[in-house]
Coordinates of N, CA, C and O and ligand atoms in Angstrom, one line a residue:
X1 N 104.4 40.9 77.5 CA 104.7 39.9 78.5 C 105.6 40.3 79.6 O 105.3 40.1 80.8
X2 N 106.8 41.1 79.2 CA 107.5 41.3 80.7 C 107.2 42.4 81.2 O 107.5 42.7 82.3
X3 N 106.4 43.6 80.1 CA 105.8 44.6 81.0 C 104.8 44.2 81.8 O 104.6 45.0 82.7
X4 N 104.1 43.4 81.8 CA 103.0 42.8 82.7 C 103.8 41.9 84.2 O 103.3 41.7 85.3
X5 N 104.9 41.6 83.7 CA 105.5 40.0 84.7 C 105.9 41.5 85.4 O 105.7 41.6 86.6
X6 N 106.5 42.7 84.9 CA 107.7 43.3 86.0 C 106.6 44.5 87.1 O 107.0 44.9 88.2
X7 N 105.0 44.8 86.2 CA 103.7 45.0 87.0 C 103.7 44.0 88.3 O 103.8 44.4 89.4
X8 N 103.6 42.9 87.8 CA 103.3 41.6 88.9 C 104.3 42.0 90.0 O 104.0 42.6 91.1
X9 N 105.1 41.8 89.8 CA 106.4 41.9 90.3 C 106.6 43.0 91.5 O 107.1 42.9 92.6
X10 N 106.2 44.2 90.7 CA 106.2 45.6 91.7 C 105.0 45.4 93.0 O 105.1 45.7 94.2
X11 N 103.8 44.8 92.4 CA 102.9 44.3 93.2 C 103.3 43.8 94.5 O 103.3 44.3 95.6
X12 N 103.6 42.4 93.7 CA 104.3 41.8 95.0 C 104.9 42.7 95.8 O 104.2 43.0 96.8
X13 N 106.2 43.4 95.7 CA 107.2 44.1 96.1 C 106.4 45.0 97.2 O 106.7 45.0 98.4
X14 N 105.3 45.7 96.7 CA 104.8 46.2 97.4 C 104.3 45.6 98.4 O 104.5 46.1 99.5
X15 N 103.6 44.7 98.4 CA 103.1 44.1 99.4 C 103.3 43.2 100.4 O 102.6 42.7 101.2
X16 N 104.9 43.0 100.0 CA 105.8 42.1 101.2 C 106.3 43.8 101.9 O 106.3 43.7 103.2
X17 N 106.7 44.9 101.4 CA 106.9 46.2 102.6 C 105.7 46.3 103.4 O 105.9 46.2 104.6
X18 N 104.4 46.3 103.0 CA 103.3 46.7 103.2 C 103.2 45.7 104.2 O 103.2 46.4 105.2
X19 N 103.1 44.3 104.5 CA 103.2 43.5 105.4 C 104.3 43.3 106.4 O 104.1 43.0 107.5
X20 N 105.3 43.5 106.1 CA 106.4 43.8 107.3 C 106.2 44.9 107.9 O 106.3 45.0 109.1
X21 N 106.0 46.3 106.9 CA 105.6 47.6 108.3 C 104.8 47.1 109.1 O 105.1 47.1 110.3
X22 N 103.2 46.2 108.7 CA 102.6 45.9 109.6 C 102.9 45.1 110.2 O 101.8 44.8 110.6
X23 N 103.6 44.4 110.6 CA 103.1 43.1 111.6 C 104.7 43.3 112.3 O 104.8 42.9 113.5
X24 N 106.1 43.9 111.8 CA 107.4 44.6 112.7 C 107.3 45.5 113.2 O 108.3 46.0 113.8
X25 N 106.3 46.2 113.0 CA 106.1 47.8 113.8 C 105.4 47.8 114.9 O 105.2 48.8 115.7
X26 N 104.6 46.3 115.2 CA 103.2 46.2 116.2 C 104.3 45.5 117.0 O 104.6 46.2 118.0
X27 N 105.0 44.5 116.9 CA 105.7 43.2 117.6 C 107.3 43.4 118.1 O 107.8 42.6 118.8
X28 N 107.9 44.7 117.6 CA 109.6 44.7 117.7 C 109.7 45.8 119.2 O 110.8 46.4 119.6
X29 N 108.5 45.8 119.8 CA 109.0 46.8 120.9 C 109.6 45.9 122.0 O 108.8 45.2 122.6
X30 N 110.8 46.0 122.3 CA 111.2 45.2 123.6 C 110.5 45.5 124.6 O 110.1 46.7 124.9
X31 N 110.1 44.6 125.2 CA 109.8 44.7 127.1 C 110.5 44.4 127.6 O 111.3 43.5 127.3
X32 N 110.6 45.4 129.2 CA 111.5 44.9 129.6 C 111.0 45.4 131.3 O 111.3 46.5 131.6
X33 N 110.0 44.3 132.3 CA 109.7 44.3 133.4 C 110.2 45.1 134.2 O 109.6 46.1 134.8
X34 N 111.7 44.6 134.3 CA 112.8 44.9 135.2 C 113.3 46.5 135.1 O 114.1 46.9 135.9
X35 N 112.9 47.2 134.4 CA 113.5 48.9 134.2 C 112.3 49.2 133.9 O 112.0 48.6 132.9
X36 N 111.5 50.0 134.4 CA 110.8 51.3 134.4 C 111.3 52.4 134.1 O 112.5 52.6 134.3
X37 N 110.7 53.1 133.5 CA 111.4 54.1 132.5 C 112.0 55.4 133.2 O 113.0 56.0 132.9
X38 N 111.0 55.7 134.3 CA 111.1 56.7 135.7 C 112.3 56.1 137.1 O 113.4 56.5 137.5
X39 N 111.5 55.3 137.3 CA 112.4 54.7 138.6 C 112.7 53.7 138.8 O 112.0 52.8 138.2
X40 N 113.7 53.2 139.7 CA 114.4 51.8 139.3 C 113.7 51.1 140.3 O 113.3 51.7 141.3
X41 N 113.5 49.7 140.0 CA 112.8 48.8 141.3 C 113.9 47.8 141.7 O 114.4 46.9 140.9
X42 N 114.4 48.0 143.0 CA 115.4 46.8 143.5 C 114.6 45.8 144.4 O 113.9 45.9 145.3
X43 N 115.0 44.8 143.7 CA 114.2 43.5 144.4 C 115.3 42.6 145.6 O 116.3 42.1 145.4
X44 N 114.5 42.7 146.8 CA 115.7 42.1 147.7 C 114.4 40.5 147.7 O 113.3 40.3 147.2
X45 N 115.5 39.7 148.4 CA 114.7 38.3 148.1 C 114.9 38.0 149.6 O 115.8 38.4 150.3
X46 N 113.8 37.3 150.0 CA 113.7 37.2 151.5 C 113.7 35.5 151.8 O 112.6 35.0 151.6
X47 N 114.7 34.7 152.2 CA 115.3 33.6 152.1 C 115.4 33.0 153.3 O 115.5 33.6 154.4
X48 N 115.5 32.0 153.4 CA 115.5 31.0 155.1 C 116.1 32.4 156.2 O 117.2 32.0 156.6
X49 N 115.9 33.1 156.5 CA 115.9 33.8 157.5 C 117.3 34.5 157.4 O 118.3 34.5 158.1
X50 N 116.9 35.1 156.0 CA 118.0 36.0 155.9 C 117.1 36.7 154.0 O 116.4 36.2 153.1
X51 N 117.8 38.2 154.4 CA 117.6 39.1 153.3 C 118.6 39.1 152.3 O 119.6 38.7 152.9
X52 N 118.8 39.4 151.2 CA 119.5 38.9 149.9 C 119.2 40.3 149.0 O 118.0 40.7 148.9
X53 N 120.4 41.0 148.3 CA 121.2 41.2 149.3 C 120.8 42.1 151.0 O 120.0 43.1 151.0
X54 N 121.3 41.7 152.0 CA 121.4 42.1 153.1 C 121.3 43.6 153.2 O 120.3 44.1 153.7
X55 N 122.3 44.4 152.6 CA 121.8 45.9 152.4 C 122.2 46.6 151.0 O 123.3 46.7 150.6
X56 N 121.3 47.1 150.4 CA 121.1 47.8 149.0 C 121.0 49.4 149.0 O 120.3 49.9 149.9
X57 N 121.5 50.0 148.1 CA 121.8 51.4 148.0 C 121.0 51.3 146.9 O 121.2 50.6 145.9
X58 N 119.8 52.6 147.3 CA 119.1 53.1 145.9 C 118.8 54.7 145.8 O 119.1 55.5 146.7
X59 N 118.4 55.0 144.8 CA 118.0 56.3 144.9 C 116.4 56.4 145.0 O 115.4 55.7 145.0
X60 N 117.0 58.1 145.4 CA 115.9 58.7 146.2 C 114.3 58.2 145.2 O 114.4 58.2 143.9
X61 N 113.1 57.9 145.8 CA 112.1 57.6 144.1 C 111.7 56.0 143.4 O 110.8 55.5 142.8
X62 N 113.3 55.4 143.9 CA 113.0 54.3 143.9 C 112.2 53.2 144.5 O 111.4 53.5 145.4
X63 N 112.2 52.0 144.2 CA 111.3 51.3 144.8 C 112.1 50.3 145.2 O 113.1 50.1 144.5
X64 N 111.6 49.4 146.4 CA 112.2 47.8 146.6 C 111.2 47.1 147.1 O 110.2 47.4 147.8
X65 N 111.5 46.1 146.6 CA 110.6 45.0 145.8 C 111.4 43.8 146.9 O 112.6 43.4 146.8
X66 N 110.5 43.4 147.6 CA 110.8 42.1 148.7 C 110.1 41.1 148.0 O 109.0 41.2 147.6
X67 N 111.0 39.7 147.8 CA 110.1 38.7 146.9 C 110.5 37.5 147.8 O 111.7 37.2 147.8
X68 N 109.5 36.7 148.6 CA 109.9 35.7 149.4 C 110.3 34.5 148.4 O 109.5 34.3 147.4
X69 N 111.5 33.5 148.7 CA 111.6 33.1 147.7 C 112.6 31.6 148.9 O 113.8 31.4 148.8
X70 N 111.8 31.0 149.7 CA 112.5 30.2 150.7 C 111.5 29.3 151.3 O 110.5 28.9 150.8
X71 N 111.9 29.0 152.4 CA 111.2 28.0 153.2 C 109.6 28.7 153.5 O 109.4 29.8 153.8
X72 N 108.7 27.4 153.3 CA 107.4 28.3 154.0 C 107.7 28.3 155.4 O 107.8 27.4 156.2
X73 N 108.0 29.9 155.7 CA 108.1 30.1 156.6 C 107.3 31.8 156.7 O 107.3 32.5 155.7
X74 N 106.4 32.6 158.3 CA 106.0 33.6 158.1 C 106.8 34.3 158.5 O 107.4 34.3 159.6
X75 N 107.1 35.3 157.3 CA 108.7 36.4 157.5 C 107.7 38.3 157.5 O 106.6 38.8 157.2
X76 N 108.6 38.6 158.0 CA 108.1 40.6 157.8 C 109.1 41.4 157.1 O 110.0 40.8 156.5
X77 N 109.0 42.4 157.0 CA 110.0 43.1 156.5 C 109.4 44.4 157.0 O 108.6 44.9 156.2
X78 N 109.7 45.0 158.2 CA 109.7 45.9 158.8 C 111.1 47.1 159.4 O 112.2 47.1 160.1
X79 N 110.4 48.1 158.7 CA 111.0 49.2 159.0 C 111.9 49.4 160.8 O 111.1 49.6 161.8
X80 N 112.8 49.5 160.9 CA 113.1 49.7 162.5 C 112.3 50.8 163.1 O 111.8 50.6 164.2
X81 N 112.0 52.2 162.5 CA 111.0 53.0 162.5 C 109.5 53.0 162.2 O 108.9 54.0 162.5
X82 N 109.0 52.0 161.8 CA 108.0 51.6 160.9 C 107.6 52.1 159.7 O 106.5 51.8 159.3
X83 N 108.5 53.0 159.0 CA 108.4 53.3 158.0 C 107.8 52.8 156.8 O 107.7 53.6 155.9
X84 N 107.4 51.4 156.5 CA 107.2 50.6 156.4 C 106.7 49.1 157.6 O 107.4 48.8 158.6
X85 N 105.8 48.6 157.3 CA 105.8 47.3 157.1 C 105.3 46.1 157.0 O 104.5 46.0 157.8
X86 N 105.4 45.3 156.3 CA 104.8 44.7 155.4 C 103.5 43.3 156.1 O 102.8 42.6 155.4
X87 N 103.8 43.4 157.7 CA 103.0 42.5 157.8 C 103.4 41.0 157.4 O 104.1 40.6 156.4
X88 N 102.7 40.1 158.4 CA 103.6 38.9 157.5 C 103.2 38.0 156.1 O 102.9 36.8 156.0
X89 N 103.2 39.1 155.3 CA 103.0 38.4 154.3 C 103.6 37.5 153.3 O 103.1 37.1 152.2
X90 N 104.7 37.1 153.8 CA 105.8 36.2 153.6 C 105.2 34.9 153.9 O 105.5 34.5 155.0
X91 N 104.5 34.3 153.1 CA 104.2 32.6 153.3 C 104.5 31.6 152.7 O 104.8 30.6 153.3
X92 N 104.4 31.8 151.1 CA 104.7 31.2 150.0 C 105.6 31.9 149.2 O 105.7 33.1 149.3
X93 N 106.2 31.1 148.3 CA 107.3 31.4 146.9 C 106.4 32.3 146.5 O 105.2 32.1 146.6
X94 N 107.1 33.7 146.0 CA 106.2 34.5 145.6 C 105.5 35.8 146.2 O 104.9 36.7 145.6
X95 N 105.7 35.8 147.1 CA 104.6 36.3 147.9 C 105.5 37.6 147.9 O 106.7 37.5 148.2
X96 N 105.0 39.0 147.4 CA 105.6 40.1 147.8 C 105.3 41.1 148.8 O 104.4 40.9 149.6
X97 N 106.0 42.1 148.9 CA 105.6 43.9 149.2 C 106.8 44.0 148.6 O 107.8 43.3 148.2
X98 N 106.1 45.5 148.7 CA 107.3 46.7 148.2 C 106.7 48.1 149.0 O 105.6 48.2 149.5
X99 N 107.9 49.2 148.8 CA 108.1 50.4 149.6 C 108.7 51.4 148.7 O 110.0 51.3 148.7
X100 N 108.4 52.1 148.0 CA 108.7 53.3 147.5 C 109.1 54.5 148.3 O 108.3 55.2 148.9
X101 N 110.6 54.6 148.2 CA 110.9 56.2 148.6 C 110.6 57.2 147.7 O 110.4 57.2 146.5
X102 N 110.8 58.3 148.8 CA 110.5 59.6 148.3 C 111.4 60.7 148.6 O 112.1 60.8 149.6
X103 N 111.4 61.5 147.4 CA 112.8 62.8 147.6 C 113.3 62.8 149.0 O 114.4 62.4 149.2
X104 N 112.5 63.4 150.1 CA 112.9 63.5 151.6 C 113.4 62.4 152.2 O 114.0 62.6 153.3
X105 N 113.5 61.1 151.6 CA 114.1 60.0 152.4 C 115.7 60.2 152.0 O 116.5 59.6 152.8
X106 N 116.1 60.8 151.2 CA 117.4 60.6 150.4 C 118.6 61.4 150.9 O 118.5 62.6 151.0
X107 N 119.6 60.8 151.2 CA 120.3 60.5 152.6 C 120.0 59.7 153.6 O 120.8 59.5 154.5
X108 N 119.0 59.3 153.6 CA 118.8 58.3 155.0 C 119.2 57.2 154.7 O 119.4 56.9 153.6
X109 N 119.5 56.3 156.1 CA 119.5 54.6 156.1 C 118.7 54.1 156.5 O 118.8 54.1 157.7
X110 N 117.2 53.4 156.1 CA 116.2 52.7 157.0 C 116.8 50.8 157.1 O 117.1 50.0 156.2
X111 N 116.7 50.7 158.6 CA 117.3 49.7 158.6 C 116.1 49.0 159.2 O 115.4 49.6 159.9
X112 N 116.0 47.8 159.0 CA 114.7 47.0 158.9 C 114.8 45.6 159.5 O 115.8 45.1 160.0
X113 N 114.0 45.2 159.5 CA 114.2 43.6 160.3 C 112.8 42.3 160.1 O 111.7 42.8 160.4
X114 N 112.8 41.8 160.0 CA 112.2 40.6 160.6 C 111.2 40.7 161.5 O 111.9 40.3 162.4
X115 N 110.1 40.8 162.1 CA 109.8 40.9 163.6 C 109.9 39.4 164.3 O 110.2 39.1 165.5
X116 N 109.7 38.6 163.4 CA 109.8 36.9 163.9 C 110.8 36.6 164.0 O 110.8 35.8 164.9
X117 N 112.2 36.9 163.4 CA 113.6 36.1 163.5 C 114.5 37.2 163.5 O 115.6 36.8 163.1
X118 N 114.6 38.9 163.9 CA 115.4 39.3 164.2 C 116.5 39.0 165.2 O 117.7 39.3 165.1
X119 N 115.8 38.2 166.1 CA 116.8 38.2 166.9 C 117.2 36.7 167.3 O 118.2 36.5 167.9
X120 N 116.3 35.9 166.9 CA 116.5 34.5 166.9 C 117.5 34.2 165.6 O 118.4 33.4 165.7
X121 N 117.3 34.8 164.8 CA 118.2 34.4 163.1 C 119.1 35.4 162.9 O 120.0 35.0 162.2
X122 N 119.3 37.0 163.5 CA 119.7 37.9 163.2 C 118.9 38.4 161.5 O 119.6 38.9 160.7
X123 N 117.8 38.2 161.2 CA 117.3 38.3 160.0 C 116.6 39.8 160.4 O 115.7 40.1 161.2
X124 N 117.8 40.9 159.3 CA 118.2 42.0 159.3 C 118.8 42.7 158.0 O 119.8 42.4 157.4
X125 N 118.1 43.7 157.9 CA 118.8 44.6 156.2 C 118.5 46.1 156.7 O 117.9 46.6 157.6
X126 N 119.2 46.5 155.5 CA 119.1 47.6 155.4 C 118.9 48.4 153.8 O 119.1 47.9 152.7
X127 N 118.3 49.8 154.0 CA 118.2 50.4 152.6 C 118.4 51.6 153.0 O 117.9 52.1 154.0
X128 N 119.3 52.2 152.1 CA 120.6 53.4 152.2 C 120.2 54.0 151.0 O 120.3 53.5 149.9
X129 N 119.5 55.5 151.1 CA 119.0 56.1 149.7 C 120.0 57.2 149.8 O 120.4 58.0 150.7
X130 N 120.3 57.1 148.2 CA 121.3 57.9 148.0 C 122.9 57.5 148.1 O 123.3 56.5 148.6
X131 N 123.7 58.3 147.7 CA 125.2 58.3 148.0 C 125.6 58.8 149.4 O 126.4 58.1 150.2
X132 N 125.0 60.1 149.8 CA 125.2 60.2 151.4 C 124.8 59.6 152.7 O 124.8 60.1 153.8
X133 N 124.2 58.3 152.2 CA 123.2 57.6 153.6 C 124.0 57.3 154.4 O 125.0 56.8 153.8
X134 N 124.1 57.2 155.6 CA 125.2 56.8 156.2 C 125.4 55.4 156.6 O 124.3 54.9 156.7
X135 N 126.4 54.6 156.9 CA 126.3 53.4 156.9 C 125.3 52.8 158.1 O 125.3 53.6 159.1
X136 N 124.5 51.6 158.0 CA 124.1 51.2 158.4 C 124.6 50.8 160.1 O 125.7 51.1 160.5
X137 N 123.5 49.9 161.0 CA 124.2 49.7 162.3 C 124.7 48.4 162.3 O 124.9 47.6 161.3
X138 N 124.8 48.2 163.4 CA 125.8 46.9 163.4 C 124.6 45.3 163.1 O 123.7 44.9 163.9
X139 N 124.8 44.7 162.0 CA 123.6 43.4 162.4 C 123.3 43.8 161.5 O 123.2 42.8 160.8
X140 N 122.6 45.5 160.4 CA 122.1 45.3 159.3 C 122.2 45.6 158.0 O 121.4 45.1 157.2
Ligands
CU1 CU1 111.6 35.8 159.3

């Protein structure tokens, strides 16, 4: 009788490991949107006629991620050089672009603007790659 109950027993045993490898080994991997394993994505947020933050330091590779997140209003996010630009795709909550640097940008400051409310809102930023970019101009 208890050599059979402590069989049962191992049974079980086994097969509560046997079900936790499976179903904790498929489900325990964190996600995590926000960190890419390679390069970092900085999200500036494009807001009643202003960028948020205003100007961001990234590295060279990285990405920024414009997320309109304000009044329906049509916004841009254009490069002063055109290095970018995104067209106005800024209509609704939601609505993105993004711009991926590359090794050769790193040291630069691309300073960017608005084309609709640069100069009516001063709606103006900047992105400074690297540690040696130099500071930005006056307004962005
Ligand atoms: Cu605008």
């Amino acid at each position: 009788m208890s050599k059979k109950f402590y069989s049962f027993a191992i049974g079980l045993l086994l097969l509560g490991i046997a079900g936790c490898g499976g179903s904790g080994g498929s489900s325990s991997t964190p996600t995590s949107p926000t960190t890419p394993a390679a390069a970092n994505m900085v999200t500036v947020q494009v807001r009643d006629f202003e960028f948020v933050p205003k100007s961001v330091t990234i590295n060279a590779g990285d990405t920024v991620r414009w997320v309109f997140d304000g009044l329906d209003m049509t916004h841009t996010s254009s490069a002063k050089d055109m290095t970018w630009d995104s067209q106005f795709v800024f209509q609704q909550v939601g609505d993105a672009f993004q711009w991926t640097s590359s090794a050769a940008d790193d040291g630069m400051t691309f300073e960017y603007r608005c084309r609709t409310h640069d100069n009516s809102h001063n709606m103006k930023g900047s992105i400074l790659v690297g540690a040696n970019a130099p500071a930005p101009g006056a307004g962005y």
